[in-house]
CSV table of C-alpha atoms and ligand atoms in Angstrom, one decimal:
chain,number,residue,atom,x,y,z
A,262,ALA,CA,0.0,-0.1,0.4
A,263,CYS,CA,1.5,3.5,-0.5
A,264,SER,CA,-0.7,5.0,1.2
A,265,LEU,CA,0.2,8.9,2.5
A,266,GLN,CA,-0.2,11.2,5.5
A,267,HIS,CA,-0.4,14.9,4.5
A,268,LYS,CA,1.0,16.9,7.2
A,269,ASP,CA,1.4,21.4,7.9
A,270,ALA,CA,-1.6,21.5,5.6
A,271,ASN,CA,-2.6,24.6,3.7
A,272,LEU,CA,-6.0,26.1,3.7
A,273,HIS,CA,-8.6,26.1,0.6
A,274,PRO,CA,-7.5,29.7,-0.3
A,275,LEU,CA,-11.5,29.8,-0.7
A,276,TRP,CA,-12.4,28.7,2.2
A,277,LYS,CA,-12.3,30.8,5.7
A,278,GLY,CA,-12.4,28.4,8.0
A,279,PRO,CA,-10.3,30.0,10.9
A,280,LEU,CA,-11.6,33.1,10.5
A,281,ASP,CA,-15.5,31.8,11.6
A,282,VAL,CA,-13.9,30.0,14.3
A,283,PRO,CA,-12.0,30.9,17.2
A,284,GLY,CA,-9.1,29.1,17.2
A,285,GLY,CA,-9.6,27.1,14.2
A,286,SER,CA,-6.7,26.0,13.0
A,287,ARG,CA,-7.4,22.3,11.7
A,288,GLN,CA,-10.3,23.4,9.4
A,289,SER,CA,-11.7,21.3,6.6
A,290,PRO,CA,-11.2,21.7,3.7
A,291,ILE,CA,-7.5,21.7,2.4
A,292,ASN,CA,-6.2,21.6,-0.5
A,293,ILE,CA,-4.1,18.4,-0.5
A,294,ARG,CA,-0.5,19.3,-2.2
A,295,VAL,CA,0.7,16.0,-3.4
A,296,ARG,CA,4.7,16.6,-3.4
A,297,ASP,CA,3.6,17.0,0.6
A,298,SER,CA,2.5,14.6,1.8
A,299,VAL,CA,5.2,12.7,4.3
A,300,PHE,CA,5.1,7.9,3.3
A,301,HIS,CA,4.6,6.3,5.9
A,302,PRO,CA,4.7,2.6,5.7
A,303,ASN,CA,3.4,1.4,9.1
A,304,LEU,CA,0.2,3.3,8.1
A,305,ALA,CA,-1.7,0.3,8.7
A,306,PRO,CA,-4.7,-0.4,5.1
A,307,ILE,CA,-8.9,1.4,5.6
A,308,SER,CA,-10.9,-0.8,6.0
A,309,THR,CA,-14.2,-0.8,5.6
A,310,GLN,CA,-16.8,-3.7,6.5
A,311,TYR,CA,-20.9,-2.4,6.4
A,312,ASP,CA,-24.0,-4.3,5.8
A,313,PRO,CA,-25.9,-2.9,3.1
A,314,ASN,CA,-29.4,-3.7,5.6
A,315,THR,CA,-28.7,-1.4,8.0
A,316,CYS,CA,-29.6,2.0,5.3
A,317,LEU,CA,-32.4,3.4,6.2
A,318,HIS,CA,-33.6,6.4,3.8
A,319,ILE,CA,-32.5,9.0,1.9
A,320,TRP,CA,-33.4,12.8,2.5
A,321,ASN,CA,-32.6,15.8,1.5
A,322,ASN,CA,-31.4,18.1,4.2
A,323,GLY,CA,-31.3,21.8,3.0
A,324,TYR,CA,-27.4,21.2,2.0
A,325,SER,CA,-27.1,17.9,0.7
A,326,PHE,CA,-28.6,14.4,0.7
A,327,LEU,CA,-28.0,12.3,2.3
A,328,VAL,CA,-28.2,8.4,2.6
A,329,GLU,CA,-28.4,8.0,6.3
A,330,TYR,CA,-27.9,4.2,8.3
A,331,ASP,CA,-28.6,2.9,11.8
A,332,ASP,CA,-25.7,3.3,13.8
A,333,CYS,CA,-27.0,1.1,16.7
A,334,THR,CA,-24.0,-1.4,17.1
A,335,ASN,CA,-21.0,-2.3,14.9
A,336,LYS,CA,-22.1,-3.6,11.5
A,337,SER,CA,-21.4,-0.8,9.3
A,338,VAL,CA,-17.7,0.3,10.8
A,339,VAL,CA,-14.4,1.2,9.0
A,340,SER,CA,-11.4,0.3,10.4
A,341,GLY,CA,-8.0,-0.1,10.1
A,342,GLY,CA,-5.6,2.5,8.7
A,343,PRO,CA,-4.4,5.6,11.6
A,344,LEU,CA,-7.1,4.9,13.6
A,345,GLU,CA,-6.7,2.9,16.8
A,346,ASN,CA,-10.6,1.3,17.0
A,347,PRO,CA,-13.6,0.9,14.3
A,348,PHE,CA,-16.0,4.4,13.9
A,349,ARG,CA,-19.4,3.2,12.7
A,350,LEU,CA,-20.7,4.7,9.4
A,351,LYS,CA,-23.9,7.2,10.6
A,352,GLN,CA,-24.7,8.1,6.6
A,353,PHE,CA,-22.8,9.5,3.5
A,354,HIS,CA,-23.4,12.6,1.0
A,355,PHE,CA,-22.1,14.6,-1.7
A,356,HIS,CA,-20.8,17.9,-3.0
A,357,TRP,CA,-21.2,19.3,-6.1
A,358,GLY,CA,-21.1,22.1,-7.7
A,359,VAL,CA,-23.4,24.2,-10.0
A,360,ASN,CA,-21.4,22.6,-12.9
A,361,ASN,CA,-18.8,20.1,-13.6
A,362,ASP,CA,-15.9,23.4,-13.2
A,363,TRP,CA,-17.1,22.9,-9.9
A,364,GLY,CA,-17.9,20.6,-6.9
A,365,SER,CA,-15.3,18.6,-4.4
A,366,GLU,CA,-15.1,20.4,-1.3
A,367,HIS,CA,-10.7,18.8,-0.8
A,368,THR,CA,-8.8,19.8,-3.9
A,369,VAL,CA,-5.6,17.6,-5.2
A,370,ASP,CA,-3.2,20.6,-6.0
A,371,SER,CA,-5.1,22.8,-6.5
A,372,LYS,CA,-7.7,20.2,-8.7
A,373,VAL,CA,-11.2,20.4,-8.5
A,374,PHE,CA,-13.2,18.0,-9.3
A,375,PRO,CA,-17.6,17.9,-10.6
A,376,ALA,CA,-18.2,16.5,-7.4
A,377,GLU,CA,-17.0,14.3,-3.4
A,378,LEU,CA,-18.7,11.6,-1.5
A,379,HIS,CA,-18.3,12.3,2.0
A,380,LEU,CA,-18.9,8.6,4.1
A,381,VAL,CA,-19.5,10.3,8.0
A,382,HIS,CA,-18.6,7.2,11.1
A,383,TRP,CA,-18.5,8.8,14.6
A,384,ASN,CA,-16.5,6.9,17.7
A,385,CYS,CA,-18.5,4.3,19.5
A,386,THR,CA,-15.4,3.0,21.5
A,387,LYS,CA,-15.0,6.5,23.5
A,388,TYR,CA,-18.8,8.3,22.8
A,389,ARG,CA,-22.4,7.2,23.5
A,390,THR,CA,-24.1,9.1,20.3
A,391,PHE,CA,-22.8,10.6,16.9
A,392,GLU,CA,-23.6,14.0,18.8
A,393,GLU,CA,-21.0,13.6,21.5
A,394,ALA,CA,-18.8,11.9,19.0
A,395,VAL,CA,-19.5,15.5,16.1
A,396,MET,CA,-18.2,18.0,19.2
A,397,GLU,CA,-14.7,15.9,20.7
A,398,ASP,CA,-11.7,15.0,20.4
A,399,ASN,CA,-10.9,11.9,18.0
A,400,GLY,CA,-15.2,11.8,17.1
A,401,LEU,CA,-15.2,11.5,13.9
A,402,VAL,CA,-13.4,10.1,10.8
A,403,VAL,CA,-14.6,10.4,7.3
A,404,ILE,CA,-14.0,9.7,4.4
A,405,GLY,CA,-13.5,11.1,1.1
A,406,VAL,CA,-13.8,10.0,-2.3
A,407,PHE,CA,-13.7,12.3,-5.4
A,408,LEU,CA,-16.1,11.8,-8.3
A,409,LYS,CA,-14.6,12.6,-12.2
A,410,LEU,CA,-16.5,12.7,-15.4
A,411,GLY,CA,-16.0,8.9,-17.1
A,412,ARG,CA,-17.6,5.9,-17.1
A,413,ARG,CA,-21.2,5.0,-16.3
A,414,ASN,CA,-21.5,3.8,-12.5
A,415,GLU,CA,-23.4,0.6,-12.0
A,416,LYS,CA,-22.8,0.8,-8.4
A,417,LEU,CA,-23.5,4.6,-8.1
A,418,GLN,CA,-26.6,4.1,-9.7
A,419,LYS,CA,-29.8,2.9,-7.8
A,420,LEU,CA,-28.9,6.2,-5.9
A,421,VAL,CA,-29.3,7.7,-9.1
A,422,ASP,CA,-32.3,6.8,-9.9
A,423,ILE,CA,-33.9,7.9,-6.3
A,424,LEU,CA,-32.6,11.1,-6.1
A,425,PRO,CA,-35.6,12.6,-7.5
A,426,SER,CA,-37.8,11.6,-5.4
A,427,VAL,CA,-35.8,14.0,-3.3
A,428,ARG,CA,-35.1,16.8,-4.9
A,429,TYR,CA,-36.7,19.5,-2.5
A,430,LYS,CA,-35.7,20.1,1.0
A,431,ASP,CA,-36.8,17.6,3.3
A,432,ALA,CA,-37.9,15.8,1.3
A,433,LEU,CA,-37.0,11.8,2.7
A,434,THR,CA,-37.7,8.3,0.9
A,435,GLU,CA,-36.8,4.8,2.4
A,436,PHE,CA,-34.3,3.1,1.4
A,437,ASN,CA,-33.1,0.3,3.0
A,438,TYR,CA,-31.1,-1.6,1.3
A,439,PHE,CA,-27.3,0.2,0.3
A,440,ASP,CA,-23.7,-1.2,0.1
A,441,PRO,CA,-21.3,1.8,-0.1
A,442,SER,CA,-18.2,0.0,-0.6
A,443,GLY,CA,-19.4,0.3,-4.5
A,444,LEU,CA,-18.1,3.9,-3.8
A,445,LEU,CA,-15.3,3.5,-2.8
A,446,PRO,CA,-12.6,2.8,-5.7
A,447,ALA,CA,-10.2,-0.1,-6.6
A,448,CYS,CA,-7.4,1.7,-4.8
A,449,SER,CA,-7.4,2.2,-1.9
A,450,ASP,CA,-4.8,4.4,-1.3
A,451,TYR,CA,-5.1,7.2,0.9
A,452,TRP,CA,-4.2,10.4,1.7
A,453,THR,CA,-5.1,11.2,6.0
A,454,TYR,CA,-4.6,14.3,7.8
A,455,SER,CA,-6.8,16.3,11.2
A,456,GLY,CA,-9.1,18.1,10.4
A,457,SER,CA,-12.9,19.9,11.0
A,458,LEU,CA,-16.7,19.0,9.5
A,459,THR,CA,-16.6,21.6,6.6
A,460,THR,CA,-19.7,22.9,7.5
A,461,PRO,CA,-21.7,24.2,10.9
A,462,PRO,CA,-20.5,23.3,13.9
A,463,LEU,CA,-17.2,22.6,12.1
A,464,THR,CA,-15.3,21.2,14.8
A,465,GLU,CA,-11.9,20.4,14.4
A,466,SER,CA,-13.6,16.5,15.8
A,467,VAL,CA,-12.7,15.0,12.1
A,468,THR,CA,-10.1,12.0,10.9
A,469,TRP,CA,-9.8,12.9,7.3
A,470,ILE,CA,-9.8,9.6,5.7
A,471,ILE,CA,-9.4,11.2,1.0
A,472,MET,CA,-9.2,8.6,-1.1
A,473,LYS,CA,-6.4,9.4,-3.8
A,474,LYS,CA,-8.0,8.0,-6.5
A,475,PRO,CA,-11.7,9.3,-7.5
A,476,ILE,CA,-14.5,7.2,-8.7
A,477,GLU,CA,-15.4,7.6,-12.0
A,478,VAL,CA,-19.8,8.7,-12.6
A,479,ASP,CA,-21.3,10.1,-16.8
A,480,HIS,CA,-22.8,12.9,-17.7
A,481,SER,CA,-26.1,12.0,-17.5
A,482,GLN,CA,-25.1,10.5,-13.7
A,483,VAL,CA,-24.0,14.0,-12.5
A,484,ILE,CA,-26.7,15.9,-14.7
A,485,LEU,CA,-29.6,13.7,-11.6
A,486,VAL,CA,-27.0,15.4,-9.1
A,487,HIS,CA,-27.0,18.9,-10.2
A,488,GLN,CA,-30.8,18.6,-9.9
A,489,VAL,CA,-31.2,18.2,-6.2
A,490,PHE,CA,-31.8,21.7,-4.6
A,491,VAL,CA,-29.7,22.4,-2.3
A,492,THR,CA,-29.7,26.3,-0.9
A,493,ASP,CA,-26.5,26.6,1.0
A,494,LEU,CA,-25.3,27.2,-3.0
B,788,BO1,S1,-18.7,16.4,6.4
B,788,BO1,O1,-18.9,15.4,5.9
B,788,BO1,O2,-17.6,17.4,6.8
B,788,BO1,N1,-19.5,17.7,4.3
B,788,BO1,C1,-19.5,16.9,7.5
B,788,BO1,C2,-20.5,18.2,8.2
B,788,BO1,C3,-21.1,19.0,9.3
B,788,BO1,C4,-21.9,17.8,9.8
B,788,BO1,C5,-22.0,16.6,9.2
B,788,BO1,C6,-20.5,16.0,7.8
B,788,BO1,N2,-22.7,18.1,10.5
B,788,BO1,C7,-23.5,17.3,11.9
B,788,BO1,C8,-24.4,17.8,12.6
B,788,BO1,C9,-25.4,17.0,13.0
B,788,BO1,C10,-26.8,16.1,11.7
B,788,BO1,C11,-25.8,15.2,11.0
B,788,BO1,C12,-26.0,14.8,9.8
B,788,BO1,O3,-24.2,16.5,10.3
B,788,BO1,O4,-23.1,18.4,13.1
B,788,BO1,O5,-26.1,17.5,14.2
B,788,BO1,O6,-27.4,15.1,13.0
B,788,BO1,O7,-25.6,13.3,9.7
B,789,ZN,ZN1,-19.5,16.2,3.8
């Protein structure tokens, strides 16, 4: 595995996080400068174990569309890499732009991707609930996956098919069998750094795992994402 640990990350030029959070010194997202990342030979591979039956529903919260998971048990977890214990999957969501020139939150050597997937997990060893973990040190792990235009992604299609039902804010639709591991790139190389949530409450509780290789989606799939209306853009 050729994992990299990102150190001394530079802030995203368009993000004014530290100004918004008093004392904020590890705000996300960041621009990942590949040349500045440091290879750690003893950083283990990241490992996910997801049970598609823990999928609950999909909803438009006005910021994104979220697929939420039952996090009462350890059936869907991420472990390995820099993590000392398993973290439970709570939800995944996407960030995208008005067109394909803009969209991802993280950038790689200043390159922006059309969209970025976030798989949000919480530390069930240290904390009792997701809401508690959000506010605390070492509370969350978010896996970030870049999306780029290319071939049709069959693993994403079931999600794309249901998107019209959550086009508007507050819409919620039953979606009870989906395996998010199909959305991870085949190559498991990643960068990791300590950061924050990218939207309020912006807490600096997140270990970021950014997959180096993007996944591909085709034009028709990304169009449906563009038709989901959010109010924070
Ligand atoms: S992100 O992955 O850094 N873009 C991110 C940013 C903000 C949240 C989650 C992930 N916020 C949390 C709220 C919770 C809410 C949850 C929805 O989103 O702090 O109150 O329940 O799952
Ligand atoms: Zn996000």
